[in-house]
Coordinates of C-alpha atoms (C1' of nucleotides) in Angstrom, one line a residue:
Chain A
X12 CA -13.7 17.1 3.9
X13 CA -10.4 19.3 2.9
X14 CA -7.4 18.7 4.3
X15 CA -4.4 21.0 3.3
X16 CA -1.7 19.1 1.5
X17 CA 1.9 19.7 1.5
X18 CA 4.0 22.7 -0.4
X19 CA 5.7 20.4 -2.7
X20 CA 10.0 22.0 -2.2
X21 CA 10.9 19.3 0.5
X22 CA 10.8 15.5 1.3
X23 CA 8.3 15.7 4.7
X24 CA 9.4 15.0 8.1
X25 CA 7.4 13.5 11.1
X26 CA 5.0 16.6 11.3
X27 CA 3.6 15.4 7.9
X28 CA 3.3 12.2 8.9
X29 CA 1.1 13.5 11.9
X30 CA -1.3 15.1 10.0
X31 CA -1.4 12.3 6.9
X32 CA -2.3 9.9 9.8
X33 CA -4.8 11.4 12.1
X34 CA -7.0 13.0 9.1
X35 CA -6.3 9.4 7.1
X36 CA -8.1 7.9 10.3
X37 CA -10.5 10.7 10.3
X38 CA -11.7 10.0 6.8
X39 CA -11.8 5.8 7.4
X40 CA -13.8 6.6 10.7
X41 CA -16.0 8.4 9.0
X42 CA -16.6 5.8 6.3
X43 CA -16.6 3.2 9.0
X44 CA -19.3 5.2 10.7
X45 CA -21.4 4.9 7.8
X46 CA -21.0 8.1 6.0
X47 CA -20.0 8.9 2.4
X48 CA -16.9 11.0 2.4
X49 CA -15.5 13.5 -0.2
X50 CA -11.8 13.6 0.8
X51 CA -9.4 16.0 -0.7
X52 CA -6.3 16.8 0.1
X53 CA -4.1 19.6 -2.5
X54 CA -0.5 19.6 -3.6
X55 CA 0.7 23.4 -3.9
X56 CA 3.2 23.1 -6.3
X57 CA 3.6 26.8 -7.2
X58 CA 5.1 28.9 -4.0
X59 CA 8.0 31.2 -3.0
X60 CA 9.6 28.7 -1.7
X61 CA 9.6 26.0 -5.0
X62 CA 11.0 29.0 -6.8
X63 CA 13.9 29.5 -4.5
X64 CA 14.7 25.6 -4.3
X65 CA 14.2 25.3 -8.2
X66 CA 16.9 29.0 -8.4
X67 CA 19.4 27.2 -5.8
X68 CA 19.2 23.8 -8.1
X69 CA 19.2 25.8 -11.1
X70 CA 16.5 24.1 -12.7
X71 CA 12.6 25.3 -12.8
X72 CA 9.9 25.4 -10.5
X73 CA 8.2 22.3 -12.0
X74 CA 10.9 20.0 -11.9
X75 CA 11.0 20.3 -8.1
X76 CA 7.3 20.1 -7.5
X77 CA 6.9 17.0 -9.6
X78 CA 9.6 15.6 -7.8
X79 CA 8.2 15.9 -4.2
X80 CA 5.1 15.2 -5.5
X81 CA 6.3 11.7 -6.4
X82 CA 8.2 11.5 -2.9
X83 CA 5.2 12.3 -0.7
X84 CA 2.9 9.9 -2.6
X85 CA 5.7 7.0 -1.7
X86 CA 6.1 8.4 1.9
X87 CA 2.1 8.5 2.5
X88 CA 1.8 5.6 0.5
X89 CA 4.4 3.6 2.9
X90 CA 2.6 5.3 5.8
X91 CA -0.4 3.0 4.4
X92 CA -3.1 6.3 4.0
X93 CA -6.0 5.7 2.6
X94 CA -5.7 7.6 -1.2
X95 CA -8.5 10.6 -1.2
X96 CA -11.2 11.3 -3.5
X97 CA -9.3 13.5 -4.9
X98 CA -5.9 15.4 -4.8
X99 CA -5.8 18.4 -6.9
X100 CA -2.9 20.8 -7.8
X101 CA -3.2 24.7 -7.2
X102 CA -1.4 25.1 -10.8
X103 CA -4.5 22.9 -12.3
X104 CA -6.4 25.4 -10.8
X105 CA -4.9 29.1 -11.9
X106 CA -8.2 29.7 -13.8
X107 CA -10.8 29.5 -10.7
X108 CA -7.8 31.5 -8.7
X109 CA -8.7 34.3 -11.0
X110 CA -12.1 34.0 -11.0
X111 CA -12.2 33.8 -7.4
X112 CA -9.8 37.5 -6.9
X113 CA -11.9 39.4 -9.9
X114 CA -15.1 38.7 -7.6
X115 CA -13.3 39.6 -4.5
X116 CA -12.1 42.5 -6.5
X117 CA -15.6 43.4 -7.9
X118 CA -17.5 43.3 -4.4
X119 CA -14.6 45.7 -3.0
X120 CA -13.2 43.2 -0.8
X121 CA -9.6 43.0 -2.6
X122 CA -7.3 45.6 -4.7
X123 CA -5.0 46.1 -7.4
X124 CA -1.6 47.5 -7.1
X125 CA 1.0 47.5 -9.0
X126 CA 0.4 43.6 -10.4
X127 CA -0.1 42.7 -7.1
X128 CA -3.8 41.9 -5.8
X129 CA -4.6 42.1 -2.1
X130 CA -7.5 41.2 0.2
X131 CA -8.8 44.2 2.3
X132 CA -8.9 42.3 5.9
X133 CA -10.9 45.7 7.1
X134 CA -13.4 44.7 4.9
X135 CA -14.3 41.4 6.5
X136 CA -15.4 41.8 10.2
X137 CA -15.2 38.0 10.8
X138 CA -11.4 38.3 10.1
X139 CA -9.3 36.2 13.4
X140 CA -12.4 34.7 14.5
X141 CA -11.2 31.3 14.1
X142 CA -8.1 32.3 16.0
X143 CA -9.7 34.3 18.4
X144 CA -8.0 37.5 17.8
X145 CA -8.5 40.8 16.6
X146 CA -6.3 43.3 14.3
X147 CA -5.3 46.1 16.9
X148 CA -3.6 43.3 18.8
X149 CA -1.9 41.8 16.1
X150 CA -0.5 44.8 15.0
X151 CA 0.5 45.7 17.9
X152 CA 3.0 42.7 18.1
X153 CA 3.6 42.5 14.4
X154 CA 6.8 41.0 13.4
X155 CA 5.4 41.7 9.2
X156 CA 7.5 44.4 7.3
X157 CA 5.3 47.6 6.5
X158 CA 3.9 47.4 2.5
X159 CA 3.5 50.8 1.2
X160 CA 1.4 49.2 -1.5
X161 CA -1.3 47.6 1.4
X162 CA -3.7 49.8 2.5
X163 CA -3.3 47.8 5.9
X164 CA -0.3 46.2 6.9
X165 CA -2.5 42.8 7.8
X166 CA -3.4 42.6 4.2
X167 CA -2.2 40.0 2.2
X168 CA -1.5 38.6 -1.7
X169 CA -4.0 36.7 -3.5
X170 CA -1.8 37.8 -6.5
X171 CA 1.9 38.6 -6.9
X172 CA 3.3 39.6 -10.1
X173 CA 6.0 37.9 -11.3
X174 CA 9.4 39.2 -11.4
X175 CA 11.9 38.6 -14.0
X176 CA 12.6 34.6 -14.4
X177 CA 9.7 33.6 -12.5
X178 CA 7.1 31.0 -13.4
X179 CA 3.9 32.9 -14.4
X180 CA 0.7 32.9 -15.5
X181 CA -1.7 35.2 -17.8
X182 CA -4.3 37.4 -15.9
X183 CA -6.7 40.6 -15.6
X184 CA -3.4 42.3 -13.5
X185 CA -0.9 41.2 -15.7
X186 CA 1.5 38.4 -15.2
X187 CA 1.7 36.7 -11.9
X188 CA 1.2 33.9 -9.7
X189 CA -1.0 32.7 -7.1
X190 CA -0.4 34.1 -3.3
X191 CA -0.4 31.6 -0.6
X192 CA -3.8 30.9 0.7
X193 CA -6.2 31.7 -2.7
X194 CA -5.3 27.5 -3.7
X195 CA -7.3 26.4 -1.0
X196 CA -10.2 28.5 -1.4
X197 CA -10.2 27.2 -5.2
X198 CA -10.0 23.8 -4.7
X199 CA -12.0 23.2 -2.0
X200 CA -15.0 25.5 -3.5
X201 CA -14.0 24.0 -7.2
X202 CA -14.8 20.1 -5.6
X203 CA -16.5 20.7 -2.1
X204 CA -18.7 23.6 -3.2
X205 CA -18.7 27.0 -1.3
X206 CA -20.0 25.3 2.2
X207 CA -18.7 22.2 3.4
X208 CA -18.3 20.1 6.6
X209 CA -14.9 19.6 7.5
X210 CA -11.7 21.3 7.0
X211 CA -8.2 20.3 8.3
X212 CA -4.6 20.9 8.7
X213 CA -1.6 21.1 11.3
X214 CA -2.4 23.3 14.4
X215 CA 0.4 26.2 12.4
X216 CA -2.0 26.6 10.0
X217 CA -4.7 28.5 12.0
X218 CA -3.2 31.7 11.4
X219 CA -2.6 33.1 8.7
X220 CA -3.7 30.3 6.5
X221 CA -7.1 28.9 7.6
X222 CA -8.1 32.7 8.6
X223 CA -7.2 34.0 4.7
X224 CA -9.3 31.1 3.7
X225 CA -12.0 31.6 5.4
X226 CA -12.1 35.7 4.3
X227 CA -11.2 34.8 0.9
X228 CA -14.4 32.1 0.9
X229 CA -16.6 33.9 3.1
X230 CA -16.1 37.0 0.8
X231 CA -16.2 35.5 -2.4
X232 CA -19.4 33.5 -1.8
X233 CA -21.5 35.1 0.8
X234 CA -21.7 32.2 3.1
X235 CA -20.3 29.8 6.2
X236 CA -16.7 28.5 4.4
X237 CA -16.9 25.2 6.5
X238 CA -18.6 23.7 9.7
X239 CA -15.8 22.1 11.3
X240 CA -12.4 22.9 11.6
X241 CA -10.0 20.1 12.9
X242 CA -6.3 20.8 13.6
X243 CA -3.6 18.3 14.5
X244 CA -0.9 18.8 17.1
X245 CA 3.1 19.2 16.7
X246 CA 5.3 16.9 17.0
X247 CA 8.0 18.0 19.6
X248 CA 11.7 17.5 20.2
X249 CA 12.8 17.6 23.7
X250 CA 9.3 19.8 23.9
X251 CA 10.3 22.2 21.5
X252 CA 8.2 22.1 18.1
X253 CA 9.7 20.4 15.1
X254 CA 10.1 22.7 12.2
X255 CA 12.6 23.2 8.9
X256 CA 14.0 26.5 10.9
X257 CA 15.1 25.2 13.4
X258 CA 16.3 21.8 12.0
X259 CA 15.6 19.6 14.2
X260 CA 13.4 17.6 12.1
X261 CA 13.6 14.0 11.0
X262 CA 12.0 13.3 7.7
X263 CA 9.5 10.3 7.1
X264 CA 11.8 8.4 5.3
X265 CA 14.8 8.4 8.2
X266 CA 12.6 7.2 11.1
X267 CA 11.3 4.3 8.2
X268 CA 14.6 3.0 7.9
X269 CA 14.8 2.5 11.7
X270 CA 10.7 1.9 12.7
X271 CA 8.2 0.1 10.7
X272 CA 5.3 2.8 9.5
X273 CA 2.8 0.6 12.0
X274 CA 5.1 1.6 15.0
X275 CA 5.4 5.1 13.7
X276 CA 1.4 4.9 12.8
X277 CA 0.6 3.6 16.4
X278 CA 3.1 6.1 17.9
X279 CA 1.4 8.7 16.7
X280 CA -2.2 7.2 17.1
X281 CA -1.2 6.8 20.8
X282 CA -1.8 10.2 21.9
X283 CA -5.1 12.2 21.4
X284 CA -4.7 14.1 17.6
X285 CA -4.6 17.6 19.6
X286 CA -1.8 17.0 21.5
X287 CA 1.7 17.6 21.2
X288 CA 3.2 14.5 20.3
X289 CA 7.2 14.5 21.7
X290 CA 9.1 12.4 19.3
X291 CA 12.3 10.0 20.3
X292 CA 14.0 7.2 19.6
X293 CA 12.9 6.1 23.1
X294 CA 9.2 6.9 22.7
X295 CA 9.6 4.9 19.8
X296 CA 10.8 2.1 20.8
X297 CA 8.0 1.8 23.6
X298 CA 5.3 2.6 20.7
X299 CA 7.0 -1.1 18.9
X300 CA 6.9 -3.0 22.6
X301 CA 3.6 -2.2 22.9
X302 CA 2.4 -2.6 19.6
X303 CA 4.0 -6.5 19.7
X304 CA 2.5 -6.8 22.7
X305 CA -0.9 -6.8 21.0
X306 CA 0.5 -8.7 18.0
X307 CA 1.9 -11.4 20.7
X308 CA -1.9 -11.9 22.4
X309 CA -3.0 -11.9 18.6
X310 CA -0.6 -14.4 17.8
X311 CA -1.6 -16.3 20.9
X312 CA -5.4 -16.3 20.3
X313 CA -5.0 -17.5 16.6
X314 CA -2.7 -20.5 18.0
X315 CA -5.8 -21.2 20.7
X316 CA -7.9 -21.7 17.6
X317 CA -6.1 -23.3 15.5
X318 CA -5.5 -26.0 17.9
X319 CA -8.4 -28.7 18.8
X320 CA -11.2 -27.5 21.5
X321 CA -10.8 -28.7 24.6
X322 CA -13.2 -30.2 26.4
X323 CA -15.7 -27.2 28.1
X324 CA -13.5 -27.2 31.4
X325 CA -14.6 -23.3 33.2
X326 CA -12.3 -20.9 33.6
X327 CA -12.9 -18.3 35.7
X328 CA -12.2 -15.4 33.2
X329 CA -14.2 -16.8 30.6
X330 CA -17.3 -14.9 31.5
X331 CA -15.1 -11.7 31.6
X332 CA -13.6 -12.2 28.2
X333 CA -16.8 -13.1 26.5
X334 CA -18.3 -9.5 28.2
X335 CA -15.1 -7.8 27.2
X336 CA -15.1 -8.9 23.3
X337 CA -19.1 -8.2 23.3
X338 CA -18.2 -4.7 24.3
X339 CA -15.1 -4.2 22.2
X340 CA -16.2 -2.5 19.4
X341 CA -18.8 -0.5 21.1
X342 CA -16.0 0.9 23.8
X343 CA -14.0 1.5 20.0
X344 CA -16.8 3.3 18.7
X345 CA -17.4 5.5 22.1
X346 CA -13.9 6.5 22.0
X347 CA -13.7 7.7 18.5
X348 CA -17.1 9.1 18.7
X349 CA -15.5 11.6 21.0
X350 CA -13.2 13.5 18.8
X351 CA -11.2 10.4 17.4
X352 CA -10.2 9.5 20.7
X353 CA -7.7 7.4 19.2
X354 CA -5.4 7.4 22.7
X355 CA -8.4 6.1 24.4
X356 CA -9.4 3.6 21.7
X357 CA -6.0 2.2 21.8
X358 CA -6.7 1.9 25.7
X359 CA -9.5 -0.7 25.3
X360 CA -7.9 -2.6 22.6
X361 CA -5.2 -3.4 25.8
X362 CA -7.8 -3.8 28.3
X363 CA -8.9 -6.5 26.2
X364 CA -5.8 -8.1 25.8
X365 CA -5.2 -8.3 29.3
X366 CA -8.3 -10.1 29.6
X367 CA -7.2 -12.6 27.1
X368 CA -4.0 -13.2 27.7
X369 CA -5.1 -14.4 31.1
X370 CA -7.8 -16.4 30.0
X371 CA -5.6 -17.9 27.1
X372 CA -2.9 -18.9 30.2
X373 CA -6.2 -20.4 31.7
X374 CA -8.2 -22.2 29.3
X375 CA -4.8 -23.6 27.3
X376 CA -7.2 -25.7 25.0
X377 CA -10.4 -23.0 24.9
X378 CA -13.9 -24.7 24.7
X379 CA -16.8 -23.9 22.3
X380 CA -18.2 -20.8 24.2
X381 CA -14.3 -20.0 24.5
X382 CA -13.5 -20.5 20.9
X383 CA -16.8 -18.6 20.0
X384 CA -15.2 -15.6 22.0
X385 CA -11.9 -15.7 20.5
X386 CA -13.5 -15.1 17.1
X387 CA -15.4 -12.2 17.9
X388 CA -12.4 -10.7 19.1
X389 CA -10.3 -11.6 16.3
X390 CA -13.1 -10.2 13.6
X391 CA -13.9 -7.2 15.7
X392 CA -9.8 -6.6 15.7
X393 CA -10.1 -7.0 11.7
X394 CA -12.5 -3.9 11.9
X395 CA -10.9 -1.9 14.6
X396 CA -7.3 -2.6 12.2
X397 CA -9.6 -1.4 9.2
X398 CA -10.2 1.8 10.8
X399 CA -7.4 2.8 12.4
X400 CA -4.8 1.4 9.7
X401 CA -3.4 -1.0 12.5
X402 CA -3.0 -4.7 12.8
X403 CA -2.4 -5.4 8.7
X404 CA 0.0 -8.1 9.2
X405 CA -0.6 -11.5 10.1
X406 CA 0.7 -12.0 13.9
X407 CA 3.0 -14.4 13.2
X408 CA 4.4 -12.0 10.0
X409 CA 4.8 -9.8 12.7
X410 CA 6.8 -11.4 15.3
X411 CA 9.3 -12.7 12.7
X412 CA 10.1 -9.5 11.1
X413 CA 10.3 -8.1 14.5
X414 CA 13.0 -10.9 14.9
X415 CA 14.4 -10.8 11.4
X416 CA 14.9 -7.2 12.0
X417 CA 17.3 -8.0 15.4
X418 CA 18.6 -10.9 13.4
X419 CA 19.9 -8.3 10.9
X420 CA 22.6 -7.3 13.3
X421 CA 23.8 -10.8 14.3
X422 CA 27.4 -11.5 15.0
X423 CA 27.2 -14.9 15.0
X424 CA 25.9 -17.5 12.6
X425 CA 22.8 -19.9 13.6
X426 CA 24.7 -22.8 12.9
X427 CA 27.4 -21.6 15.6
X428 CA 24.1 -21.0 18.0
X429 CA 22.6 -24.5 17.3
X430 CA 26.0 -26.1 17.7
X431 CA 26.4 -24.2 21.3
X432 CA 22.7 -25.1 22.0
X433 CA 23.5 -28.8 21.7
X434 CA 26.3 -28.6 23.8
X435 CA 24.7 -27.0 26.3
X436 CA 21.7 -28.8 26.1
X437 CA 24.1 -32.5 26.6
X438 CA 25.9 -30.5 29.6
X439 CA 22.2 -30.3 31.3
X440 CA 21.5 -33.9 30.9
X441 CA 25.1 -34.5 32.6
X442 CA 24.0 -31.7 35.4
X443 CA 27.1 -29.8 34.3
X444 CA 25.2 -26.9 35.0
X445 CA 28.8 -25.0 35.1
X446 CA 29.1 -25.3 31.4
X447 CA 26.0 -24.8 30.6
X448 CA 25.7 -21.8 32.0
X449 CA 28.8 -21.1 30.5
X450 CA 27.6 -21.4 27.1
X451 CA 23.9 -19.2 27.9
X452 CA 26.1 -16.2 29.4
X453 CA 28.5 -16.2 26.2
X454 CA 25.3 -16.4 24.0
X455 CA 23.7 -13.7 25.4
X456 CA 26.8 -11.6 24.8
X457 CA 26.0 -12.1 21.3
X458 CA 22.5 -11.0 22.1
X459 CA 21.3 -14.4 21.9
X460 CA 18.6 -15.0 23.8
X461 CA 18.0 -18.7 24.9
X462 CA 14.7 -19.8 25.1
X463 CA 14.4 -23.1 27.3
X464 CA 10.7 -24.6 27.2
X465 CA 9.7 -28.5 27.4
X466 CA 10.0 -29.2 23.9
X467 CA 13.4 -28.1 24.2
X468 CA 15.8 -24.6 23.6
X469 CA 15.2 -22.1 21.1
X470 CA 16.2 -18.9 20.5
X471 CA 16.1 -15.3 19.5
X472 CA 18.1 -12.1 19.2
X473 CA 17.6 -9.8 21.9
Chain B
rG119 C1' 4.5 43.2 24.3
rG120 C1' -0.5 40.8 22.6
rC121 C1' -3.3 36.3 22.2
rG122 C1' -3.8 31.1 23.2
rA123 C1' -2.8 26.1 24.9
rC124 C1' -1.0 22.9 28.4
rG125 C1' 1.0 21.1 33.4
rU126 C1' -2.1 13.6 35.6
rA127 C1' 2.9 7.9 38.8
rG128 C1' 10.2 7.2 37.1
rC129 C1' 8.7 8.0 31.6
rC130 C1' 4.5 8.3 27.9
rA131 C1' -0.7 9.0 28.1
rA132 C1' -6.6 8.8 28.5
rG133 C1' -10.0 11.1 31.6
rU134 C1' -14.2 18.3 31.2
rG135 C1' -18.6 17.6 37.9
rG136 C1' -19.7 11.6 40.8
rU137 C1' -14.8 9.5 43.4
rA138 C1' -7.8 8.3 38.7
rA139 C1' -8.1 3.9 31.4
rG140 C1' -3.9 2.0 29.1
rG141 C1' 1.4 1.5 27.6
rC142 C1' 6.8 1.4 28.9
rA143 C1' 9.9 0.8 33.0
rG144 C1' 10.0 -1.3 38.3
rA145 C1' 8.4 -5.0 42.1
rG146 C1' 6.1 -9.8 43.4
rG147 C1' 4.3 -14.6 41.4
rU148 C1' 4.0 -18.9 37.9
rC149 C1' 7.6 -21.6 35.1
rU150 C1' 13.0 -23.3 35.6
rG151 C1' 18.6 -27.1 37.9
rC152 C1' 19.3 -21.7 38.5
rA153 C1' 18.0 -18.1 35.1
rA154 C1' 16.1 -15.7 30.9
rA155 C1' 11.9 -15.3 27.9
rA156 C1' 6.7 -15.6 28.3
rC157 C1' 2.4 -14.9 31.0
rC158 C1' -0.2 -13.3 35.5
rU159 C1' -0.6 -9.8 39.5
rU160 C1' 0.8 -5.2 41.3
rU161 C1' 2.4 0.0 41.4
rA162 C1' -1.0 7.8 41.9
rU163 C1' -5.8 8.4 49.0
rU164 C1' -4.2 11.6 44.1
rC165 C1' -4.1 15.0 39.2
rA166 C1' 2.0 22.0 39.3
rG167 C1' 0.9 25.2 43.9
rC168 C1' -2.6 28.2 46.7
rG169 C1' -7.6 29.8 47.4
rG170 C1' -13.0 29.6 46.0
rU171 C1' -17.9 27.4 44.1
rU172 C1' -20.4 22.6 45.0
rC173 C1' -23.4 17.3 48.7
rA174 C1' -19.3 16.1 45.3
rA175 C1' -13.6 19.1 41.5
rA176 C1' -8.1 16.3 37.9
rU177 C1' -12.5 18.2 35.8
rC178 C1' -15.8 24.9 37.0
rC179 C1' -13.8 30.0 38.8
rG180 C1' -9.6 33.2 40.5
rC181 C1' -4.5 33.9 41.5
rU182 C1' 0.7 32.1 41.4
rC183 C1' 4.6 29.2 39.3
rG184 C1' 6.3 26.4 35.0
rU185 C1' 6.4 24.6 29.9
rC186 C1' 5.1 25.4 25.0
rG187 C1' 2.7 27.6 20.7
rC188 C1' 0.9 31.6 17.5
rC189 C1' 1.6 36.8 16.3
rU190 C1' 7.0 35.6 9.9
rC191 C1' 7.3 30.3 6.1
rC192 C1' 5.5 25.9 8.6
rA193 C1' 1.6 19.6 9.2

RNA sequence: GGCGACGUAGCCAAGUGGUAAGGCAGAGGUCUGCAAAACCUUUAUUCAGCGGUUCAAAUCCGCUCGUCGCCUCCA
């Protein structure tokens, strides 16, 4: 499997994120499904738009791809993906480039001019036939600035010479660089071979970039570039799609230091890896609710069996929870077995915890069948966690970050908040429910939240 | 202008021919001095609109409206 990587000029935004997590579940599903998995994903660290950062910072190309190099490692590695097989460089790679343009070259699919190499789309009928288009249309519309060097105006580099102060590399045509597009082929044919099974990449990347591959491979080698081509969806703003140019993008790290990367992970996961995805603080914030609302019934269940068994009392749902956790991972597999239905995967995960909620409000001490039950579930929510990157932390962890992270923003000290709580708590005994009151209303304006149970009052921050 | 995708409850979102998953929000219940929290239950005779095919349509076909994307760098 070959995912494209990032162009290494910029820290990445949510879009990134997207794409590192739906193909990072691709490629554990896949494991998880039983089959051995090449994985590699490319840096390209040589590109117009490294030079211009590198010109505007007045330092050199390298010094900028190295450096987001290092900050999407951190960002994916926070993110928790999986690390592929392998994660080459297109500058590592210069010397297959070449070899890959002087046989376009040679079986007259590609030409010289003027330092420049291009490929000859006319020469490949299959061109646009993953996007479904064909040249006279494209033209037609064509926003692309006329070439006199291109013998069609829908040709494009596989070489550029280098101007003056530009990074460069020896070859047949002189100094030059790498066009956009020829990395891909190279890597992918350099560790996948010329024919492999899946390729991947954001839904932008169908034209021009997958299409180029696929002409550049297909030409080159004589045979199918790759069986299956998977493309992730946008992530939207109010709708619209979230890009550099129009700047309304949030980069990984921002939303990190307001989400933790299992709400943004789950966020994402939540819808279908097609789909436009509309990001907001809102959306969010629902994606963490619902996300502790697993953790909570996780929490729950590992209370249940930690506790002693009761004594083999029925409860009505027991039957239905001991169906529901026999069919959990089955349901799981269905779901991603359709196109990494992760949306729908996700769905049974909270039929079953509706299931056990209840019967944990039931059973209160569970019985042996019920304690049997409750382990399934909790070692078939280890796998499903495996495999979707969800579910690392320990419930309880969970719910106290979550609580730490409120607790962050606290006005008031807990001593105050114990001290009010024992006053309150001698008001009730004296029925001066007034003052009691009283002291619950003016916590709460503090975003305390009392908690009043039999064993007595504790509390959290809203 | 060309090509393509999408339109499911207040919001998010599964569902590609067999009678609408799930989440958030809302409502009711349990609990409570009253609350809150928590948990439980519940919430779309209907899938943008109009026609058609079919025993059967959110799912297939046609048209209309709307939103978005690609055609230029983009995950």
């Amino acid at each position: 499997m070959y995912v494209c990587g990032v162009t290494v000029y910029d820290y990445c935004h949510i879009g990134h994120a997207r794409a590192g997590i739906v193909f990072d579940v691709i490629y554990r599903y896949l494991q998880y499904a039983g089959y051995e998995v090449t994985f590699v994903r490319n840096y390209t660290d040589i590109d117009d738009k490294i030079i211009n950062r590198a010109n505007q910072e007045g330092t050199d190309y390298r010094t900028i791809a190295d450096r987001y190099i290092a900050a999407f490692d951190e960002d994916m590695d926070r993110l928790g993906l999986k690390k592929p097989t392998l994660e080459p460089k297109a500058t590592d790679h210069i010397d297959d480039i070449i070899a890959i343009i002087k046989q376009l070259i040679a079986n007259g699919h590609a030409y010289e001019a003027a330092g420049d190499v291009y490929f000859a789309v006319e020469t490949f009928d299959d061109y646009l036939k993953l996007s479904k288009r064909n040249l006279e249309d494209m033209q037609a519309g064509a926003r692309v600035e006329v070439d006199e060097r291109k013998r069609n105006p829908m040709d494009f580099a596989l070489w550029k010479g280098s101007k003056p102060g530009e990074p460069w590399w020896q070859s047949p045509w002189g100094q030059g660089r790498p066009g956009w597009h020829i990395e891909c082929s190279a890597m992918s044919m350099r560790f996948l071979g010329p024919s492999f099974d899946i390729h991947g990449g954001g839904k932008d990347l169908v034209f021009p970039h997958h299409e180029n591959e696929i002409a550049q491979s297909e030409c080159a080698n004589g045979c199918q570039f790759v069986k299956y081509w998977l493309h992730n969806g946008f992530v939207n703003i109010n709708s619209e799609k979230m890009s550099k140019s129009l700047g309304n993008f949030f980069t990984i790290r921002e939303v990190l230091e307001l989400f933790d990367p299992e709400v943004l992970r789950f966020f994402i996961l939540q819808a279908h890896y097609r789909s436009p995805l509309d990001y907001s603080d809102q959306n969010l914030r629902e994606a963490q609710a619902g996300l502790t609302r697993i953790y909570e019934a996780l929490a729950a269940l590992d209370e249940a069996l930690a506790g002693p068994a009761g004594n083999g009392t029925a409860t009505p749902t027991l039957a239905e929870l001991q169906d529901k956790a026999q069919q959990l991972l089955p349901r799981f597999k269905e779901a991603m077995d359709d196109d990494f239905n992760t949306a729908q995967a996700l769905g049974v995960i909270f039929d079953l915890v509706r299931t056990l909620n209840r019967y944990l409000a039931e059973a209160g001490a569970p019985d042996a069948a019920g304690r049997q039950a409750l382990t399934a579930i909790r070692d078939a929510f280890a796998e499903i966690g495996q495999v979707l990157g969800l579910f690392h932390s320990t419930p309880a962890h969970w719910l106290a970050q979550r609580e730490a992270d409120k607790a962050a923003q606290l006005t008031i000290t807990p001593a105050e908040i114990e001290a009010l709580i024992a006053e309150r708590a001698q008001a009730r005994t004296d029925k001066n429910f007034k003052r009691s009151d009283e002291i619950r209303d003016q916590l709460l304006a503090s975003n305390i939240q009392l908690l009043d149970t039999p064993q007595g009052t504790s509390w959290k921050v809203k």
